[in-house]
Short mmCIF file of C-alpha atoms and ligand atoms in Angstrom, two decimals:
data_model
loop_
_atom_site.label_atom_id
_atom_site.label_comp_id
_atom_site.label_asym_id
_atom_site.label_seq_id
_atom_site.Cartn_x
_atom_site.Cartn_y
_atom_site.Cartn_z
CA UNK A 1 162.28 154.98 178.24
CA UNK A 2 158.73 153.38 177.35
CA UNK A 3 157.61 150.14 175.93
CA UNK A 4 155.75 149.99 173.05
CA UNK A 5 152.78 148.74 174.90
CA UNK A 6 153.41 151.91 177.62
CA UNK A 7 153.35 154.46 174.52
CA UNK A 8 149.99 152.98 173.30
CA UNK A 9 148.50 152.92 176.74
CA UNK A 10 149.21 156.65 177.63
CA UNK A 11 148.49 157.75 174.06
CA UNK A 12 145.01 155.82 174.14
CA UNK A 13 143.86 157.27 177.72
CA UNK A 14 144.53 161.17 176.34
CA UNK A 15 142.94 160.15 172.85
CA UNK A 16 139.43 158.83 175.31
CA UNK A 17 139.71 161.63 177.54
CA UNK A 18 139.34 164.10 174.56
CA UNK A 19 137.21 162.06 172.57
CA UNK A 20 135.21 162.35 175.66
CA UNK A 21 134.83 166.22 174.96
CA UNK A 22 135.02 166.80 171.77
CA UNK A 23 132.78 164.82 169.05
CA UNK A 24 135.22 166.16 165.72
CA UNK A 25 137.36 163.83 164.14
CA UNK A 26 140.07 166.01 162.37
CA UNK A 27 141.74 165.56 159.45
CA UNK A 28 144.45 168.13 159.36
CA UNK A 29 146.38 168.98 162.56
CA UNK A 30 147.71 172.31 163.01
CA UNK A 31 150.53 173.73 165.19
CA UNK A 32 151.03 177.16 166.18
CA UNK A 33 154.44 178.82 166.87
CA UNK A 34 155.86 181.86 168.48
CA UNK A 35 153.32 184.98 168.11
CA UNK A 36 150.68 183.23 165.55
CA UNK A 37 148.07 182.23 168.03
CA UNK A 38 145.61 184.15 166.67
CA UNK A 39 145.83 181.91 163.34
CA UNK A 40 142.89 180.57 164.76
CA UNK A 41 140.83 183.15 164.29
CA UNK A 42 139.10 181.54 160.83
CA UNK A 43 138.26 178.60 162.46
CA UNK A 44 134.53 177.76 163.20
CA UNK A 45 135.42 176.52 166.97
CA UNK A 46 133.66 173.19 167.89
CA UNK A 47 135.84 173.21 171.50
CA UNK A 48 138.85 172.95 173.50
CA UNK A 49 140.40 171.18 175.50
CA UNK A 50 142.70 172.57 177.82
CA UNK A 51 146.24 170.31 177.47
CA UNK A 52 146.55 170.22 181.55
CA UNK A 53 143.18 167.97 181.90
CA UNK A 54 144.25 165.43 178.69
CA UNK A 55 146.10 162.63 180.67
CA UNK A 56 149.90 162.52 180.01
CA UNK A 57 150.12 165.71 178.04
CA UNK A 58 152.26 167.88 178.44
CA UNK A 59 152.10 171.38 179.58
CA UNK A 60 153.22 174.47 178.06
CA UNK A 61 155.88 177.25 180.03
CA UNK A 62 156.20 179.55 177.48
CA UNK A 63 153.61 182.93 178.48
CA UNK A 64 152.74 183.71 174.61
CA UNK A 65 151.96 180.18 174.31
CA UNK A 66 148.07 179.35 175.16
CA UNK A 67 147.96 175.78 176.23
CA UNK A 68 145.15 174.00 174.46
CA UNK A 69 143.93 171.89 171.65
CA UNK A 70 141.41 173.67 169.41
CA UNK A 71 138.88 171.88 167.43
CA UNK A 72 136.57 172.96 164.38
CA UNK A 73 135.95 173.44 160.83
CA UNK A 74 138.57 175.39 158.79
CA UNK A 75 137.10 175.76 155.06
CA UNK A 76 134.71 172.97 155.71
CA UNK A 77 137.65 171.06 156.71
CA UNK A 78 138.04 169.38 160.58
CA UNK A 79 140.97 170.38 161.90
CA UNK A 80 142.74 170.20 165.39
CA UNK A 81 145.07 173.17 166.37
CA UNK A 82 148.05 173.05 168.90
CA UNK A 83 147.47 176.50 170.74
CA UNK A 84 150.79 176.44 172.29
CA UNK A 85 153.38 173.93 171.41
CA UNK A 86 156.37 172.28 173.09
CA UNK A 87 160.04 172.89 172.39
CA UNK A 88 163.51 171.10 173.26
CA UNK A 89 164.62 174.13 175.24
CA UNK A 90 161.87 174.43 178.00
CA UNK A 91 162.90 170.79 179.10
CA UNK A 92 160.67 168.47 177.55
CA UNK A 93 162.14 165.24 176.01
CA UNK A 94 161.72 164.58 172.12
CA UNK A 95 159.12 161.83 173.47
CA UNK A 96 157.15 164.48 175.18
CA UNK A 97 157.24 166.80 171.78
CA UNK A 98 156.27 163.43 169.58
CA UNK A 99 153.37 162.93 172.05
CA UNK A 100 150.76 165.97 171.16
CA UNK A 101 151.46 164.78 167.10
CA UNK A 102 150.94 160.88 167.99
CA UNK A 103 147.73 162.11 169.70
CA UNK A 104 146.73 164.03 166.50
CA UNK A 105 147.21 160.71 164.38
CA UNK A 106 145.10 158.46 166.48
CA UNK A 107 142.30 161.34 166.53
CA UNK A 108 142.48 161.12 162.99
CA UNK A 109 144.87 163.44 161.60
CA UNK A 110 145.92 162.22 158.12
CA UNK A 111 147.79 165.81 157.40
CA UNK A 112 150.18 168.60 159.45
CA UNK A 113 150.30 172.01 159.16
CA UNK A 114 153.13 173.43 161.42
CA UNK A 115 154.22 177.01 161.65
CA UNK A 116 157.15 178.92 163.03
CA UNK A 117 159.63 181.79 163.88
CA UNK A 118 162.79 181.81 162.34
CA UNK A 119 165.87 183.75 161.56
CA UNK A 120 166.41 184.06 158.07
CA UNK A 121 170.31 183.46 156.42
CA UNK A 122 169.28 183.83 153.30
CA UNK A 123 170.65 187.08 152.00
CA UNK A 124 167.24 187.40 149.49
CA UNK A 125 164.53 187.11 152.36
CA UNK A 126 163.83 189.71 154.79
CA UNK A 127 161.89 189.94 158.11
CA UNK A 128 158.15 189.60 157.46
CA UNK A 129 158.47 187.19 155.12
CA UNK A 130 156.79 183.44 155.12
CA UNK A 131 159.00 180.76 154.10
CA UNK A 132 157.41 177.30 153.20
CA UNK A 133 159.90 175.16 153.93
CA UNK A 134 161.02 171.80 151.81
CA UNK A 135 163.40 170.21 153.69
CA UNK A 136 164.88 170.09 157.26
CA UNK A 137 168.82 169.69 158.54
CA UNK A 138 168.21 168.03 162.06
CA UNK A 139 170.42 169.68 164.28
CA UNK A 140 168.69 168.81 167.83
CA UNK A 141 170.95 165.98 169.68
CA UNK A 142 168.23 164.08 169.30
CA UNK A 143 165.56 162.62 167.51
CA UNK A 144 161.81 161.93 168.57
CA UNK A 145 162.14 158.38 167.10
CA UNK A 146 165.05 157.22 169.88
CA UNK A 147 163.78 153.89 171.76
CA UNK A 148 161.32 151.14 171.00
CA UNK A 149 160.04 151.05 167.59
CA UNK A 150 156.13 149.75 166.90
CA UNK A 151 156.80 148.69 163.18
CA UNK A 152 152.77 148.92 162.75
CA UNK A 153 152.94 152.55 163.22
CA UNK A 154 156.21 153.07 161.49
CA UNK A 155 159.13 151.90 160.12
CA UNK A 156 161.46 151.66 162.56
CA UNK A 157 164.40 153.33 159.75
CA UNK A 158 161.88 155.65 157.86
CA UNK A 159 163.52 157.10 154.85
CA UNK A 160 163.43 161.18 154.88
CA UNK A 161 162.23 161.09 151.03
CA UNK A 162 159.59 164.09 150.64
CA UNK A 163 159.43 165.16 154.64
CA UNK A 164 157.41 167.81 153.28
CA UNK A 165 154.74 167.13 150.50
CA UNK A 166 156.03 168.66 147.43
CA UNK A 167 152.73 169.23 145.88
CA UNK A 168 151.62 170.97 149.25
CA UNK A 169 154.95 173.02 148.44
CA UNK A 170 153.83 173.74 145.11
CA UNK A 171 150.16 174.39 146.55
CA UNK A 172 151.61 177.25 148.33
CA UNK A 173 152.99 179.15 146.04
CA UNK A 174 149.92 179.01 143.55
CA UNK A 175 148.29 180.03 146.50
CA UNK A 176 150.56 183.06 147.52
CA UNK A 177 151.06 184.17 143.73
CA UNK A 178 146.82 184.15 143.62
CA UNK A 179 147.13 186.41 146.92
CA UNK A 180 149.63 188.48 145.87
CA UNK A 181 152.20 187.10 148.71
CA UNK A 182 155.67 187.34 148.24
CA UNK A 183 156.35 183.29 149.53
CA UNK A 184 159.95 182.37 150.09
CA UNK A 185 161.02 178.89 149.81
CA UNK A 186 163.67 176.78 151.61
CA UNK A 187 165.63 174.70 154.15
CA UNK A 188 164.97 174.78 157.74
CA UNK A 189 167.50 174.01 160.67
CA UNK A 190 166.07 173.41 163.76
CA UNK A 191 168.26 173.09 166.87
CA UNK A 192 167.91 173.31 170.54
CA UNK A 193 168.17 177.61 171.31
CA UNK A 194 167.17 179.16 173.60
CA UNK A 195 170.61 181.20 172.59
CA UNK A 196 170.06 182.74 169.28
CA UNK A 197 173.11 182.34 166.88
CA UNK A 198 176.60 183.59 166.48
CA UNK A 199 177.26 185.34 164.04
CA UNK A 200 179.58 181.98 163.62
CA UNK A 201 177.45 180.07 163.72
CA UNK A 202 175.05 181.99 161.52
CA UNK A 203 177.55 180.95 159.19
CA UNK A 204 178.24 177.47 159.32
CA UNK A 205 174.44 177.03 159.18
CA UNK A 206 174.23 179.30 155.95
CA UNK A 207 177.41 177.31 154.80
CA UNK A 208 175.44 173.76 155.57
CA UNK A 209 172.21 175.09 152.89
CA UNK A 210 169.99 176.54 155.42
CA UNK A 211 167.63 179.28 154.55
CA UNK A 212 166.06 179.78 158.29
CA UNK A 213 166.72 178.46 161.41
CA UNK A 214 164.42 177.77 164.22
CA UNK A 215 164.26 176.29 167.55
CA UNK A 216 161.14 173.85 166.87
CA UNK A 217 159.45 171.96 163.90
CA UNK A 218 161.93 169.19 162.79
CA UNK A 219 161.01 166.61 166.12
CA UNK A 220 157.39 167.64 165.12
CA UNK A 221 158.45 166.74 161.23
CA UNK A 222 159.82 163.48 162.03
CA UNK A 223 157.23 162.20 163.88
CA UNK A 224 154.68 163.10 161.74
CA UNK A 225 156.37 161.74 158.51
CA UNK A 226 156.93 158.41 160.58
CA UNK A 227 153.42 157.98 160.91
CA UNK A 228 152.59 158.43 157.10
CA UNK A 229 151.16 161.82 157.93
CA UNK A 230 151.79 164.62 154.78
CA UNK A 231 153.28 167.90 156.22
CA UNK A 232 153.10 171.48 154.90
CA UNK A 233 155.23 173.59 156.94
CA UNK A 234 156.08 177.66 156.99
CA UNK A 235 158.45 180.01 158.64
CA UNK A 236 157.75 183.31 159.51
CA UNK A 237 161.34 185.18 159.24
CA UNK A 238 160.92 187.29 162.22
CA UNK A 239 164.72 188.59 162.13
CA UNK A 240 168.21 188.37 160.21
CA UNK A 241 171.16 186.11 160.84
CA UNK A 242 173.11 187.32 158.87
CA UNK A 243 177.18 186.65 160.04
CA UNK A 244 178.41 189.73 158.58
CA UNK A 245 175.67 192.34 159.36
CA UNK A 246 174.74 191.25 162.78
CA UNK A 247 172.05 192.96 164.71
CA UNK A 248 170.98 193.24 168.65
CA UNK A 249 167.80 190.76 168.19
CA UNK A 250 165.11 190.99 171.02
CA UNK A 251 162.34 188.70 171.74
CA UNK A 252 159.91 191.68 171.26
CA UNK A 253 161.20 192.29 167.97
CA UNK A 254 160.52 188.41 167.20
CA UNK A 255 156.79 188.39 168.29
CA UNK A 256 156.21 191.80 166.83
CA UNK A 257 157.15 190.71 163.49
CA UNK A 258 154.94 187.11 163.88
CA UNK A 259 152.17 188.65 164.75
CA UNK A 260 152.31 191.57 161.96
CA UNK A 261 153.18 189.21 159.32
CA UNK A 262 150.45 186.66 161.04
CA UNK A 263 147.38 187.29 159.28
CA UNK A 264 149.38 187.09 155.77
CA UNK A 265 149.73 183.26 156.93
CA UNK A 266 146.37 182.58 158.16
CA UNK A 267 145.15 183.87 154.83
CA UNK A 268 147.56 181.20 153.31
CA UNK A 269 147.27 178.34 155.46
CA UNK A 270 143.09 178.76 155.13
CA UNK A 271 143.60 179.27 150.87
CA UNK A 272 145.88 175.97 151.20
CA UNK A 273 143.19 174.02 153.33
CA UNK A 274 140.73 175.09 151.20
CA UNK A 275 142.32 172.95 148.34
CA UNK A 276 143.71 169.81 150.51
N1 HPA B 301 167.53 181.85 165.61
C1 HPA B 301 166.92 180.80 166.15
N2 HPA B 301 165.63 180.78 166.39
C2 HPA B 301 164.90 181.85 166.05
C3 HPA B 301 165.49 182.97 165.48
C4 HPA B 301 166.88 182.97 165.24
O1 HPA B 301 167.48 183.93 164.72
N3 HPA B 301 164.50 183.87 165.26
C5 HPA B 301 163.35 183.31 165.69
N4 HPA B 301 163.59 182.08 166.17
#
C-alpha cells in the first residue's frame, strides 16, 4: 500500500518522463480493448511512448495487446490512446490499473473514452453489435479506490451519480442513427475472468440487470469518475451468454468479431469526438 505522497511521486516522474517526449497535452484519453487496436488508425500520430520506458508503468502480457501510449490529433482534438491496457486477471493490482488513467489526468485528460469486448445477455443484441454502456455493476473484489485517499484529487466516498455522461450517451446514439449504426444501450458487469461464464452464472448476471459482461472497464470507470473526468464507454458484443442457448466460445471467435465490428466503432468514437 502507498502513501499519498508515494502515489504523487511515482505518478509525477512517469508524467516528466513523457512530457519529456511528447509536447501534446490531451484532452480526451482513450483506451483500447481486446481486438480494436487498430482504432487508431484516424488519428494524426504526434508519438509514442512505449509503456516499458515511462517509470512505474506497467507492462502489458496480453500478445494482441500493443504496449504503448499514442499521442495526436483525433478531429482536431488531442487525444492520448492506451494501445494495450491492463486487466485484473493478468495479475496487476487495481492500483496498477488506476495508474495509466491517473497518468492521463495529470497530462491533461479532462474526458475518457474506453472500449471493450463483452458477452452480451441481452436476448435483443447479437454479436457485432456496439453497446454504449450507462451504468456499471462492480463485480471485481475490489475497487481501484482501496487505501489512502488525497481528498484534493477526489472525494474519498465519491457518489456513482452519472459514471457515464448521459449526454455523451445521448451523443452516441444521434451519432449512430446519423451513421446508420444499429447502437445498443446498457449495463455493464465487469468481473475478474479469465473463465468466461456459466451458463449459471450467465444467469444470475442477466437476473442482476446486466446487458454485457466484461473482464475490464469498471476499475478504469471508477478511477476516472473519481477524478472528475466525464466517461463515454462502448462494448463490442463479441459473443452470446446466453444460459439457455449456450455455445463453445473461443478466443478467436472473440477477436474476430472485435476486429470486424472495429471500424463501425472507430467511425463512432471519431463522429463522437468530433462533437465533444
Ligand atoms: N464473458 C466475459 N468476458 C468476455 C466475454 C464473455 O462472454 N466475451 C468477451 N469478453
Amino acid at each position: 500500500m502507498y502513501t499519498v505522497k508515494e502515489m504523487h511521486k511515482t505518478l509525477d516522474e512517469a508524467v516528466s518522463y513523457i512530457n519529456s517526449e511528447i509536447d501534446l497535452e490531451p484532452e480526451i484519453g482513450i483506451i483500447l480493448g481486446t481486438g480494436l487496436g487498430s482504432l487508431v488508425d484516424g488519428i494524426e500520430m504526434a508519438g509514442t511512448v512505449d509503456y516499458d520506458k515511462i517509470p512505474h508503468f506497467p507492462v502489458s502480457t496480453v500478445e494482441s495487446h500493443a504496449g504503448r501510449l499514442l499521442f495526436g490529433n483525433l478531429k482536431g482534438k488531442p487525444v492520448v490512446c492506451m494501445q494495450g491496457r491492463f486487466h485484473f486477471y493478468e495479475g496487476y493490482s487495481f492500483q496498477q490499473i488506476a495508474f495509466p488513467v491517473r497518468v492521463m489526468k495529470k497530462l491533461g485528460m479532462e474526458t475518457l473514452i474506453v472500449s471493450n469486448a463483452a458477452g452480451g445477455m441481452n436476448p435483443n443484441f447479437e454479436a457485432g453489435d456496439i453497446m454504449v454502456i450507462k451504468d456499471h455493476i462492480n463485480f471485481f473484489p475490489g475497487n481501484p479506490l482501496l487505501g489512502p485517499n488525497d481528498s484534493n484529487w477526489g472525494d474519498r466516498f465519491p457518489d456513482m451519480y452519472e459514471v457515464y455522461n448521459k449526454s455523451f450517451v445521448k451523443m452516441a446514439k444521434d451519432v449512430a442513427l446519423k451513421q446508420n449504426l444499429r447502437l445498443q444501450e446498457g449495463v455493464y458487469v465487469g468481473l475478474t475472468g479469465p473463465c468466461l461464464e456459466t451458463a449459471a452464472e450467465y444467469r444470475m448476471l442477466r437476473s442482476f440487470g446486466a446487458d454485457a459482461v466484461g473482464m475490464s472497464t469498471v476499475p478504469e470507470a471508477i478511477t476516472a469518475h473519481h477524478q472528475h473526468n466525464k466517461i463515454l464507454a462502448f462494448s463490442i458484443i463479441t459473443d452470446m451468454g446466453l444460459a439457455d442457448n449456450m455455445h463453445p466460445c473461443s478466443l478467436e471467435d472473440v477477436i474476430s468479431t472485435a476486429t470486424k465490428t472495429e471500424p463501425k466503432l472507430r467511425d463512432l468514437i471519431a463522429g463522437c469526438v468530433e462533437k465533444m
